[in-house]
Tab-separated table of C-alpha atoms in Angstrom:
chain	number	residue	atom	x	y	z
A	1	MET	CA	0.000	0.000	0.000
A	2	SER	CA	1.615	3.264	-1.161
A	3	PHE	CA	0.859	6.975	-0.881
A	4	ASN	CA	2.322	10.204	-2.222
A	5	LEU	CA	4.027	12.336	0.438
A	6	TYR	CA	4.327	16.042	-0.389
A	7	LEU	CA	6.828	18.148	1.564
A	8	TYR	CA	7.639	21.835	1.671
A	9	ARG	CA	10.804	22.914	3.498
A	10	SER	CA	10.932	26.575	4.489
A	11	SER	CA	14.732	26.277	4.709
A	12	ARG	CA	14.804	25.432	0.995
A	13	PRO	CA	12.182	27.731	-0.533
A	14	GLY	CA	13.717	27.382	-3.966
A	15	GLU	CA	12.781	23.708	-4.090
A	16	GLY	CA	9.077	24.371	-3.692
A	17	TRP	CA	6.968	21.297	-3.024
A	18	THR	CA	8.675	17.916	-3.364
A	19	ALA	CA	6.905	14.585	-3.729
A	20	ARG	CA	7.910	11.011	-3.039
A	21	VAL	CA	6.160	7.669	-2.783
A	22	VAL	CA	5.946	6.178	0.714
A	23	SER	CA	4.687	2.719	1.631
A	24	VAL	CA	2.913	1.316	4.665
A	25	GLU	CA	5.572	-0.660	6.498
A	26	GLU	CA	3.222	-3.296	7.949
A	27	PRO	CA	-0.534	-2.962	7.286
A	28	LEU	CA	-2.327	-4.066	10.460
A	29	ARG	CA	-5.881	-2.710	10.377
A	30	ASP	CA	-7.379	-5.411	8.162
A	31	THR	CA	-6.169	-8.027	10.635
A	32	VAL	CA	-6.944	-6.161	13.862
A	33	CYS	CA	-10.369	-4.820	12.873
A	34	PRO	CA	-11.520	-5.935	9.403
A	35	VAL	CA	-14.345	-4.310	7.461
A	36	GLU	CA	-16.349	-5.398	4.445
A	37	GLU	CA	-15.047	-4.071	1.143
A	38	PRO	CA	-13.542	-0.756	2.293
A	39	LYS	CA	-13.729	1.960	-0.354
A	40	ARG	CA	-10.199	3.010	0.519
A	41	PHE	CA	-7.467	1.669	2.758
A	42	HIS	CA	-7.335	5.053	4.489
A	43	GLU	CA	-9.594	8.118	4.505
A	44	THR	CA	-7.972	11.017	6.359
A	45	THR	CA	-10.344	12.859	8.674
A	46	LYS	CA	-7.729	14.938	10.498
A	47	ALA	CA	-3.958	15.371	10.752
A	48	ILE	CA	-1.945	15.530	13.987
A	49	THR	CA	1.652	16.459	14.828
A	50	LEU	CA	3.509	14.230	17.284
A	51	GLY	CA	6.848	16.030	17.626
A	52	GLY	CA	10.299	15.328	16.227
A	53	GLY	CA	9.033	15.432	12.659
A	54	ALA	CA	6.374	12.778	13.231
A	55	VAL	CA	2.995	13.428	11.621
A	56	GLY	CA	-0.147	11.327	11.867
A	57	TRP	CA	-2.971	11.157	9.341
A	58	VAL	CA	-6.064	9.976	11.197
A	59	ASP	CA	-8.846	7.826	9.813
A	60	LEU	CA	-11.294	7.912	12.731
A	61	TRP	CA	-12.740	4.559	11.746
A	62	ARG	CA	-9.622	2.590	10.894
A	63	GLY	CA	-6.489	4.076	12.452
A	64	ILE	CA	-3.526	6.430	12.134
A	65	LEU	CA	-0.794	6.436	9.511
A	66	VAL	CA	2.328	7.818	11.210
A	67	CYS	CA	5.366	9.106	9.337
A	68	ASN	CA	8.537	10.934	10.355
A	69	VAL	CA	8.879	13.372	7.500
A	70	PHE	CA	12.465	14.210	8.542
A	71	ASP	CA	13.680	10.675	7.801
A	72	GLU	CA	15.876	10.231	4.757
A	73	LYS	CA	13.634	7.399	3.581
A	74	PRO	CA	10.288	7.919	5.341
A	75	VAL	CA	7.805	5.069	5.715
A	76	LEU	CA	4.244	4.908	7.032
A	77	ARG	CA	3.408	2.995	10.211
A	78	ASP	CA	-0.115	1.662	10.630
A	79	VAL	CA	-1.535	2.298	14.121
A	80	PRO	CA	-5.047	0.819	14.463
A	81	LEU	CA	-7.482	2.399	16.917
A	82	PRO	CA	-9.053	0.447	19.811
A	83	LEU	CA	-11.754	-1.991	18.704
A	84	PRO	CA	-15.218	-0.426	18.355
A	85	ALA	CA	-17.641	-0.500	21.281
A	86	ARG	CA	-20.291	-3.238	21.189
A	87	GLY	CA	-23.096	-0.807	20.409
A	88	ASN	CA	-21.209	0.567	17.393
A	89	TRP	CA	-20.335	-2.673	15.618
A	90	GLU	CA	-23.093	-2.318	13.035
A	91	ILE	CA	-22.364	1.300	12.167
A	92	TYR	CA	-18.598	0.757	12.106
A	93	HIS	CA	-17.233	2.160	8.848
A	94	ARG	CA	-20.791	2.653	7.503
A	95	CYS	CA	-21.347	6.319	8.317
A	96	GLY	CA	-19.350	9.434	9.131
A	97	PRO	CA	-17.002	8.726	12.079
A	98	TYR	CA	-17.528	12.156	13.685
A	99	PHE	CA	-20.886	10.874	14.922
A	100	ALA	CA	-19.132	8.675	17.503
A	101	ARG	CA	-15.360	9.320	17.608
A	102	ASP	CA	-12.662	11.932	18.055
A	103	ILE	CA	-8.905	12.173	18.625
A	104	ALA	CA	-6.765	14.895	20.183
A	105	VAL	CA	-3.078	15.217	21.046
A	106	SER	CA	-2.009	16.428	24.488
A	107	PRO	CA	1.473	17.965	24.169
A	108	GLN	CA	1.595	18.510	27.932
A	109	LYS	CA	1.200	14.784	28.633
A	110	ASP	CA	2.772	13.406	25.436
A	111	VAL	CA	-0.216	11.223	24.621
A	112	ILE	CA	-2.805	10.760	21.899
A	113	LYS	CA	-6.291	10.893	23.417
A	114	TYR	CA	-9.202	9.039	21.859
A	115	VAL	CA	-12.919	8.964	22.692
A	116	GLU	CA	-15.764	6.816	21.394
A	117	VAL	CA	-19.433	7.368	22.199
A	118	GLU	CA	-21.722	4.359	22.106
A	119	ILE	CA	-25.357	5.216	21.426
A	120	CYS	CA	-27.663	3.011	23.505
A	121	LEU	CA	-31.239	2.754	22.236
A	122	PRO	CA	-34.006	1.118	24.297
A	123	ARG	CA	-35.554	-2.196	23.346
A	124	LYS	CA	-39.201	-2.330	22.390
A	125	PRO	CA	-41.518	-4.340	24.630
A	126	THR	CA	-41.707	-7.859	23.234
A	127	THR	CA	-45.084	-9.255	22.189
A	128	THR	CA	-46.030	-12.571	23.768
A	129	LYS	CA	-46.261	-15.346	21.191
A	130	THR	CA	-47.349	-18.952	21.404
A	131	THR	CA	-44.145	-20.093	19.770
A	132	GLU	CA	-40.670	-19.336	20.962
A	133	THR	CA	-38.030	-17.960	18.646
A	134	CYS	CA	-34.464	-19.156	19.077
A	135	HIS	CA	-31.745	-16.562	18.616
A	136	PRO	CA	-28.046	-17.268	18.118
A	137	PRO	CA	-25.814	-16.407	21.090
A	138	GLU	CA	-24.445	-12.884	21.227
A	139	PRO	CA	-20.868	-12.706	19.901
A	140	GLU	CA	-18.292	-11.874	22.546
A	141	SER	CA	-15.923	-9.847	20.363
A	142	TYR	CA	-15.978	-7.655	17.277
A	143	LEU	CA	-14.011	-10.220	15.273
A	144	GLU	CA	-16.492	-12.960	16.195
A	145	TRP	CA	-19.418	-10.728	15.234
A	146	PHE	CA	-17.712	-9.773	11.959
A	147	ARG	CA	-17.302	-13.433	10.994
A	148	GLN	CA	-20.876	-14.351	11.941
A	149	GLN	CA	-22.794	-11.365	10.708
A	150	GLN	CA	-25.453	-11.837	8.089
A	151	HIS	CA	-26.966	-9.117	5.982
A	152	GLU	CA	-30.683	-9.016	6.673
A	153	ASP	CA	-33.077	-6.216	5.848
A	154	GLU	CA	-35.347	-5.544	8.797
A	155	ASP	CA	-38.375	-3.341	8.271
A	156	ASP	CA	-39.341	-1.127	11.177
A	157	ASP	CA	-42.442	0.976	10.711
A	158	ASP	CA	-42.528	2.182	14.305
A	159	ASP	CA	-42.185	5.945	14.392
A	160	ASP	CA	-41.432	5.983	18.098
A	161	GLU	CA	-38.217	7.954	18.467
A	162	ASP	CA	-37.377	7.543	22.133
A	163	VAL	CA	-33.698	7.286	22.988
A	164	GLY	CA	-31.925	5.233	25.593
A	165	GLY	CA	-28.809	7.180	26.496
A	166	TRP	CA	-25.135	6.870	25.667
A	167	LYS	CA	-21.805	5.722	27.026
A	168	ALA	CA	-18.420	7.409	26.457
A	169	THR	CA	-15.065	5.628	26.691
A	170	THR	CA	-11.626	7.247	26.508
A	171	TRP	CA	-8.220	5.777	25.694
A	172	SER	CA	-4.662	7.131	25.520
A	173	LEU	CA	-1.527	6.167	23.596
A	174	PRO	CA	1.956	7.343	24.694
A	175	VAL	CA	4.025	9.426	22.266
A	176	PRO	CA	6.399	8.461	20.705
A	177	ILE	CA	4.372	5.443	19.620
A	178	ALA	CA	6.011	2.082	20.294
A	179	SER	CA	3.079	-0.147	19.302
A	180	TRP	CA	-0.647	0.115	18.624
A	181	GLU	CA	-1.088	-2.440	21.423
A	182	ASN	CA	-0.078	0.264	23.918
A	183	TRP	CA	-3.523	1.882	23.756
A	184	HIS	CA	-4.458	2.313	27.421
A	185	PHE	CA	-8.061	2.275	28.602
A	186	ASP	CA	-8.655	5.394	30.714
A	187	TYR	CA	-12.291	5.964	31.651
A	188	THR	CA	-15.815	5.015	30.729
A	189	VAL	CA	-18.954	6.824	31.809
A	190	ASP	CA	-22.598	5.932	31.299
A	191	VAL	CA	-24.989	8.852	31.034
A	192	ASP	CA	-27.041	7.336	33.868
A	193	ASP	CA	-24.047	7.827	36.172
A	194	VAL	CA	-23.335	11.461	35.257
A	195	THR	CA	-23.920	13.883	38.127
A	196	VAL	CA	-25.870	16.953	37.002
A	197	ASN	CA	-25.423	20.298	38.721
A	198	PRO	CA	-28.910	21.848	39.229
A	199	LEU	CA	-27.471	25.184	38.058
A	200	HIS	CA	-27.271	23.769	34.534
A	201	CYS	CA	-30.903	22.606	34.374
A	202	ASN	CA	-32.336	25.780	32.869
A	203	LEU	CA	-29.949	25.522	29.906
A	204	LEU	CA	-30.860	21.961	28.969
A	205	PRO	CA	-33.357	21.525	26.100
A	206	ARG	CA	-36.313	20.882	28.428
A	207	GLN	CA	-37.362	23.074	31.320
A	208	LEU	CA	-37.440	20.827	34.381
A	209	GLN	CA	-37.125	21.187	38.116
A	210	PRO	CA	-33.628	20.631	39.544
A	211	THR	CA	-34.761	17.347	41.089
A	212	GLU	CA	-35.573	16.066	37.593
A	213	ALA	CA	-32.210	16.987	36.081
A	214	GLN	CA	-30.621	13.603	36.681
A	215	ALA	CA	-33.415	11.890	34.750
A	216	LEU	CA	-33.314	14.431	31.909
A	217	LEU	CA	-29.789	13.862	30.595
A	218	PRO	CA	-30.295	10.218	29.486
A	219	GLY	CA	-33.362	11.281	27.497
A	220	LEU	CA	-31.440	13.699	25.280
A	221	ILE	CA	-30.076	12.693	21.887
A	222	THR	CA	-26.333	13.130	22.292
A	223	ALA	CA	-23.499	12.520	19.813
A	224	PHE	CA	-20.530	14.121	17.984
A	225	PRO	CA	-17.912	13.969	20.777
A	226	ILE	CA	-14.938	16.324	20.908
A	227	MET	CA	-12.005	15.241	23.081
A	228	SER	CA	-10.396	17.980	25.156
A	229	MET	CA	-6.665	18.320	24.647
A	230	ASP	CA	-5.350	18.497	28.199
A	231	ASP	CA	-7.964	17.247	30.641
A	232	ASP	CA	-10.656	14.596	30.915
A	233	LEU	CA	-13.461	16.645	29.366
A	234	VAL	CA	-15.547	15.457	26.440
A	235	TYR	CA	-17.828	17.925	24.649
A	236	LEU	CA	-21.005	16.620	22.981
A	237	LEU	CA	-23.918	18.038	21.009
A	238	SER	CA	-27.398	17.370	22.433
A	239	LYS	CA	-31.028	17.887	21.511
A	240	ALA	CA	-34.408	16.749	22.841
A	241	SER	CA	-35.809	14.999	19.743
A	242	PRO	CA	-34.553	13.700	16.375
A	243	LYS	CA	-36.834	16.264	14.710
A	244	ASP	CA	-35.284	19.165	16.622
A	245	GLN	CA	-32.143	21.060	15.764
A	246	MET	CA	-29.092	20.605	17.946
A	247	GLN	CA	-29.741	22.900	20.911
A	248	VAL	CA	-26.840	22.729	23.365
A	249	VAL	CA	-23.255	21.600	23.759
A	250	ILE	CA	-22.460	19.874	27.043
A	251	ALA	CA	-19.117	19.340	28.781
A	252	VAL	CA	-18.748	16.058	30.689
A	253	ASP	CA	-15.813	15.132	32.926
A	254	VAL	CA	-15.466	11.413	32.163
A	255	ARG	CA	-13.111	10.825	35.088
A	256	ARG	CA	-15.331	12.391	37.748
A	257	LYS	CA	-18.556	11.533	35.871
A	258	MET	CA	-19.877	15.067	36.169
A	259	LEU	CA	-21.652	17.529	33.886
A	260	LEU	CA	-19.406	20.598	34.094
A	261	GLY	CA	-20.988	22.923	31.574
A	262	VAL	CA	-23.884	23.596	29.221
A	263	ALA	CA	-23.984	26.219	26.473
A	264	LYS	CA	-26.749	27.012	24.005
A	265	LEU	CA	-26.002	26.861	20.301
A	266	VAL	CA	-26.743	29.677	17.889
A	267	THR	CA	-30.514	30.043	17.536
A	268	GLY	CA	-31.852	29.026	14.135
A	269	LYS	CA	-28.671	27.303	12.947
A	270	ASP	CA	-28.942	23.574	12.297
A	271	PHE	CA	-25.987	21.793	13.891
A	272	THR	CA	-27.291	18.318	13.056
A	273	PHE	CA	-24.522	16.244	11.455
A	274	MET	CA	-22.062	19.089	11.847
A	275	ARG	CA	-18.648	18.576	13.389
A	276	THR	CA	-17.024	20.946	15.851
A	277	CYS	CA	-13.390	21.580	16.680
A	278	THR	CA	-11.864	22.942	19.862
A	279	SER	CA	-9.602	25.879	19.131
A	280	GLU	CA	-8.075	28.992	20.617
A	281	ILE	CA	-6.865	30.306	17.287
A	282	SER	CA	-8.358	33.748	17.966
A	283	LYS	CA	-5.642	34.232	20.603
A	284	TYR	CA	-3.007	34.249	17.912
A	285	ILE	CA	-4.694	36.447	15.321
A	286	ASN	CA	-3.373	39.996	15.121
A	287	ASN	CA	-5.337	42.167	12.697
A	288	LYS	CA	-2.697	44.902	12.789
A	289	SER	CA	0.159	42.662	11.704
A	290	SER	CA	0.803	42.032	8.038
A	291	GLY	CA	3.178	39.179	8.906
A	292	ASP	CA	4.706	36.695	6.515
A	293	VAL	CA	3.947	33.080	5.776
A	294	SER	CA	6.388	31.715	8.346
A	295	LYS	CA	4.781	33.758	11.143
A	296	ALA	CA	1.294	32.694	10.107
A	297	SER	CA	2.352	29.055	10.107
A	298	ALA	CA	3.832	29.389	13.577
A	299	SER	CA	0.603	30.891	14.824
A	300	LEU	CA	-1.489	28.053	13.488
A	301	SER	CA	0.875	25.514	15.015
A	302	ALA	CA	0.686	27.220	18.375
A	303	ALA	CA	-3.099	27.386	18.158
A	304	SER	CA	-3.305	23.621	17.881
A	305	ARG	CA	-1.677	23.388	21.295
A	306	GLY	CA	-4.298	25.522	23.023
A	307	VAL	CA	-5.887	24.320	26.264
A	308	ALA	CA	-9.672	24.065	26.325
A	309	ASP	CA	-11.295	26.409	28.819
A	310	LYS	CA	-13.413	24.652	31.441
A	311	GLN	CA	-15.648	27.620	32.137
A	312	THR	CA	-19.162	27.388	30.721
A	313	GLU	CA	-19.210	31.095	29.874
A	314	GLY	CA	-16.482	30.718	27.277
A	315	LEU	CA	-17.430	27.260	26.082
A	316	MET	CA	-19.014	28.194	22.772
A	317	GLN	CA	-16.089	30.449	21.854
A	318	LYS	CA	-14.032	27.286	21.489
A	319	PHE	CA	-16.334	25.647	18.934
A	320	THR	CA	-16.228	26.280	15.198
A	321	SER	CA	-18.817	24.413	13.142
A	322	ARG	CA	-17.914	22.741	9.865
A	323	GLN	CA	-19.908	20.369	7.682
A	324	CYS	CA	-18.639	16.789	7.758
A	325	PRO	CA	-17.336	15.744	4.328
A	326	GLY	CA	-19.371	13.026	2.685
A	327	GLU	CA	-22.268	13.257	5.126
A	328	ASN	CA	-25.096	14.016	2.733
A	329	SER	CA	-28.824	13.756	3.258
A	330	LYS	CA	-28.938	10.101	2.138
A	331	GLU	CA	-26.313	9.187	4.709
A	332	ARG	CA	-28.198	11.030	7.430
A	333	GLN	CA	-31.399	9.152	6.601
A	334	LYS	CA	-29.531	5.851	6.496
A	335	LEU	CA	-28.049	6.483	9.929
A	336	PHE	CA	-31.391	7.396	11.502
A	337	GLU	CA	-33.012	4.299	9.947
A	338	TYR	CA	-30.250	2.161	11.422
A	339	LEU	CA	-30.666	3.673	14.888
A	340	ARG	CA	-34.382	2.927	14.796
A	341	SER	CA	-33.748	-0.657	13.622
A	342	ARG	CA	-31.483	-1.239	16.652
A	343	ARG	CA	-34.573	-1.479	18.847
A	344	SER	CA	-35.591	-5.125	18.595
């Protein structure tokens, strides 16, 4: 598996852009976490810098291709991500990854941080029948499920759109990367276990009494996680109903299992299937400075190392909305149909 690597060296401006072919040293992802007929071996969703000339191109479904661009003969290393959560096996590599996953680099701790949100939908009440239906045993691992899965079309005409909560799990990988097997499980939090501060109740999509706040959070549709760079916060978009627009962004401390902040989104703007990125780039923008390219590049690099503010008041200043590539209306409908079909 080969790719074209394009480099621009500011120390050699006369050379302009140079290109060379680089190969994946040892492809691992198809063995670690196979998928059916992938369109591409790798689809870059974001790029990260890891220090010392190392750059990572992230495919949020399949893994990271890491390359030290300073090497005389650079090669690509395949670093698969942790196996998908049980509730995400069926959507794995079948919709936009921003719906459930995110990656950030913490330069202060020299780790790559990864979060996956598992959407948990409730089961419908089963109808009593005179005959019993035998079901195959639940697979115990993703690989077992992948080998056993059968493609069956299941019609679901039920328009009931209740939700059943979510679960977030975080992992970390030390930098420099020695092996993909060094992914370390950090924390997992179920929405039912999240402590809600009554002060945040009036900002949540439904107006409830403080005593009802704990029961409200699991009933919200929540997705599109953003991993904080230097703490244990995960930011998520939430709304009250699939027919509503995204209404708030919430900040959850996955280590302490606490809701730390709630901020309303811009009124009238549809944030459904939109991705958000934490940033403090505004700190480094100087309207009075003409600057040159090298200064602008340094500013952007520094901005990527910003620390997310924990205060609710400034929460929305750290979010810039951008449409997810490839997530068109057909894909949205397909995803919603799948989520409804999950309720057996």
